[in-house]
Each structure stands twice: as structure tokens, then as C-alpha cells.
Amino acid sequence: PERMQDDPVKQSNKRGHISYAMAGPNTRTTQLFINYGDNSRLDRMGFAPIARIVEGMDVVDRLYSAYGEGAPSGKGPDQGRLQTEGSAYLSKDFPQLDCIKKASIVE
């Protein structure tokens, strides 16, 4: 995937803010994450929130979380396998994982 340039950090990675995942400067692609709590430590690492959940965080709190963090820190999906095998890998090895089927941008 094509990599995107970093945005400046103008907000903090607080609960409900959405940021791009990255592996270092200017390595963002299409993977996003939702901050479940105060992750302001990510601000100085260059993770710039691009959006904030304004309604429905209670739904996010009910997403299946027993897999934990991604491998190797947790029992969650391995990023390398996810990139090469895609949703077939997730369906087979993480059958209880929730997914987003529709999202809307509210201005």
C-alpha cells in the first residue's frame, strides 16, 4: 500500500479519538485505531488523531476484546499475516472479531 505523510499532532490521543497506525515517520497506510483510554503518550511519537467519535462510544466499548493486542504483545492478529492473507486470515483465526460494515463522516 502507498504510504502517507504524517500530519502534525494537533489533538491528543484521548478516549474516542481515532488515529492512523504507523511503524515510524511517514509510514501510515489505511489502518486506523480507536483510543479506548488516555493514550497521550502516543502524541510525542507522532500519532496524530484525525477524528473523534462523537456518538456511539458505548458501541465501541462492546466490541469483542478478548483477543487483546496484536501479536506478539497479545493474542490478536499478526500484522504481517493480515497484510498478506487479508480477511480470510481474520475469519479463520479470529472468528469472534467484530468489523465495521459502514461508517459515515459527519461535518
mmCIF file of C-alpha atoms in Angstrom:
data_model
loop_
_atom_site.group_PDB
_atom_site.id
_atom_site.type_symbol
_atom_site.label_atom_id
_atom_site.label_comp_id
_atom_site.label_asym_id
_atom_site.label_seq_id
_atom_site.Cartn_x
_atom_site.Cartn_y
_atom_site.Cartn_z
ATOM 1 C CA PRO A 1 0.000 0.000 0.000
ATOM 2 C CA GLU A 2 1.044 3.580 -0.635
ATOM 3 C CA ARG A 3 2.339 5.329 2.449
ATOM 4 C CA MET A 4 1.016 8.709 3.591
ATOM 5 C CA GLN A 5 2.943 11.641 5.000
ATOM 6 C CA ASP A 6 2.422 12.382 8.681
ATOM 7 C CA ASP A 7 0.056 15.086 9.877
ATOM 8 C CA PRO A 8 1.128 17.363 12.717
ATOM 9 C CA VAL A 9 -0.215 16.321 16.118
ATOM 10 C CA LYS A 10 -2.851 18.954 16.959
ATOM 11 C CA GLN A 11 -5.015 16.914 19.344
ATOM 12 C CA SER A 12 -4.215 14.308 21.958
ATOM 13 C CA ASN A 13 -4.867 10.567 21.729
ATOM 14 C CA LYS A 14 -7.641 10.634 24.320
ATOM 15 C CA ARG A 15 -10.571 8.241 24.651
ATOM 16 C CA GLY A 16 -12.670 8.189 21.491
ATOM 17 C CA HIS A 17 -10.079 9.776 19.204
ATOM 18 C CA ILE A 18 -9.146 7.911 16.009
ATOM 19 C CA SER A 19 -5.575 7.800 14.683
ATOM 20 C CA TYR A 20 -3.664 6.038 11.936
ATOM 21 C CA ALA A 21 -1.438 3.158 12.923
ATOM 22 C CA MET A 22 2.164 3.526 11.802
ATOM 23 C CA ALA A 23 5.563 1.942 12.152
ATOM 24 C CA GLY A 24 7.548 5.190 12.198
ATOM 25 C CA PRO A 25 7.620 8.545 10.436
ATOM 26 C CA ASN A 26 5.603 8.699 7.195
ATOM 27 C CA THR A 27 4.590 5.011 7.262
ATOM 28 C CA ARG A 28 0.792 5.361 7.580
ATOM 29 C CA THR A 29 -1.358 3.363 5.173
ATOM 30 C CA THR A 30 -5.043 2.525 5.756
ATOM 31 C CA GLN A 31 -5.075 1.047 9.267
ATOM 32 C CA LEU A 32 -6.828 3.108 11.933
ATOM 33 C CA PHE A 33 -7.298 2.575 15.653
ATOM 34 C CA ILE A 34 -9.689 3.946 18.255
ATOM 35 C CA ASN A 35 -8.244 5.060 21.573
ATOM 36 C CA TYR A 36 -10.143 3.293 24.367
ATOM 37 C CA GLY A 37 -8.484 5.409 27.035
ATOM 38 C CA ASP A 38 -5.901 8.136 27.538
ATOM 39 C CA ASN A 39 -3.042 7.321 25.160
ATOM 40 C CA SER A 40 -1.499 10.792 25.221
ATOM 41 C CA ARG A 41 1.939 9.120 25.340
ATOM 42 C CA LEU A 42 1.391 8.442 21.598
ATOM 43 C CA ASP A 43 1.292 12.185 20.850
ATOM 44 C CA ARG A 44 5.071 12.613 21.149
ATOM 45 C CA MET A 45 5.529 9.549 18.910
ATOM 46 C CA GLY A 46 3.710 11.339 16.062
ATOM 47 C CA PHE A 47 0.310 9.621 16.181
ATOM 48 C CA ALA A 48 -1.980 12.469 15.072
ATOM 49 C CA PRO A 49 -5.698 11.942 15.760
ATOM 50 C CA ILE A 50 -7.733 12.589 12.623
ATOM 51 C CA ALA A 51 -11.232 12.160 14.049
ATOM 52 C CA ARG A 52 -13.216 11.748 17.248
ATOM 53 C CA ILE A 53 -16.208 9.560 17.966
ATOM 54 C CA VAL A 54 -18.947 11.972 18.984
ATOM 55 C CA GLU A 55 -21.729 9.434 19.399
ATOM 56 C CA GLY A 56 -21.722 5.672 19.918
ATOM 57 C CA MET A 57 -18.609 5.105 22.016
ATOM 58 C CA ASP A 58 -20.796 2.716 24.038
ATOM 59 C CA VAL A 59 -20.955 0.555 20.898
ATOM 60 C CA VAL A 60 -17.157 0.623 20.599
ATOM 61 C CA ASP A 61 -16.924 -0.473 24.241
ATOM 62 C CA ARG A 62 -18.993 -3.560 23.387
ATOM 63 C CA LEU A 63 -16.703 -4.730 20.547
ATOM 64 C CA TYR A 64 -15.133 -8.140 21.169
ATOM 65 C CA SER A 65 -11.870 -7.538 23.022
ATOM 66 C CA ALA A 66 -10.771 -10.930 24.369
ATOM 67 C CA TYR A 67 -8.068 -11.313 21.687
ATOM 68 C CA GLY A 68 -6.274 -8.305 23.166
ATOM 69 C CA GLU A 69 -3.431 -6.545 21.435
ATOM 70 C CA GLY A 70 -1.993 -7.815 18.173
ATOM 71 C CA ALA A 71 0.838 -10.320 18.156
ATOM 72 C CA PRO A 72 3.407 -10.540 19.594
ATOM 73 C CA SER A 73 2.159 -8.371 22.531
ATOM 74 C CA GLY A 74 -1.202 -10.125 22.701
ATOM 75 C CA LYS A 75 -3.308 -12.898 21.197
ATOM 76 C CA GLY A 76 -4.660 -10.625 18.448
ATOM 77 C CA PRO A 77 -3.924 -10.728 14.711
ATOM 78 C CA ASP A 78 -0.368 -10.705 13.393
ATOM 79 C CA GLN A 79 0.084 -7.628 11.184
ATOM 80 C CA GLY A 80 2.254 -9.423 8.623
ATOM 81 C CA ARG A 81 -0.269 -12.209 8.133
ATOM 82 C CA LEU A 82 -3.094 -9.716 7.988
ATOM 83 C CA GLN A 83 -1.356 -7.826 5.183
ATOM 84 C CA THR A 84 -0.630 -10.969 3.160
ATOM 85 C CA GLU A 85 -3.739 -13.070 3.896
ATOM 86 C CA GLY A 86 -6.394 -10.398 4.497
ATOM 87 C CA SER A 87 -9.893 -11.096 5.776
ATOM 88 C CA ALA A 88 -9.601 -14.851 5.161
ATOM 89 C CA TYR A 89 -6.980 -14.969 7.931
ATOM 90 C CA LEU A 90 -9.203 -12.967 10.278
ATOM 91 C CA SER A 91 -12.293 -15.087 9.560
ATOM 92 C CA LYS A 92 -10.425 -18.346 10.129
ATOM 93 C CA ASP A 93 -8.259 -17.486 13.142
ATOM 94 C CA PHE A 94 -10.359 -14.750 14.815
ATOM 95 C CA PRO A 95 -13.989 -15.708 14.256
ATOM 96 C CA GLN A 96 -15.334 -13.524 17.082
ATOM 97 C CA LEU A 97 -13.626 -10.363 15.847
ATOM 98 C CA ASP A 98 -16.070 -7.553 15.113
ATOM 99 C CA CYS A 99 -15.807 -5.496 11.943
ATOM 100 C CA ILE A 100 -17.163 -2.210 10.680
ATOM 101 C CA LYS A 101 -19.609 -2.613 7.796
ATOM 102 C CA LYS A 102 -20.497 1.062 7.371
ATOM 103 C CA ALA A 103 -19.104 4.358 8.573
ATOM 104 C CA SER A 104 -20.229 7.935 7.964
ATOM 105 C CA ILE A 105 -18.426 11.225 8.145
ATOM 106 C CA VAL A 106 -20.389 13.943 9.933
ATOM 107 C CA GLU A 107 -19.354 17.532 9.318
#
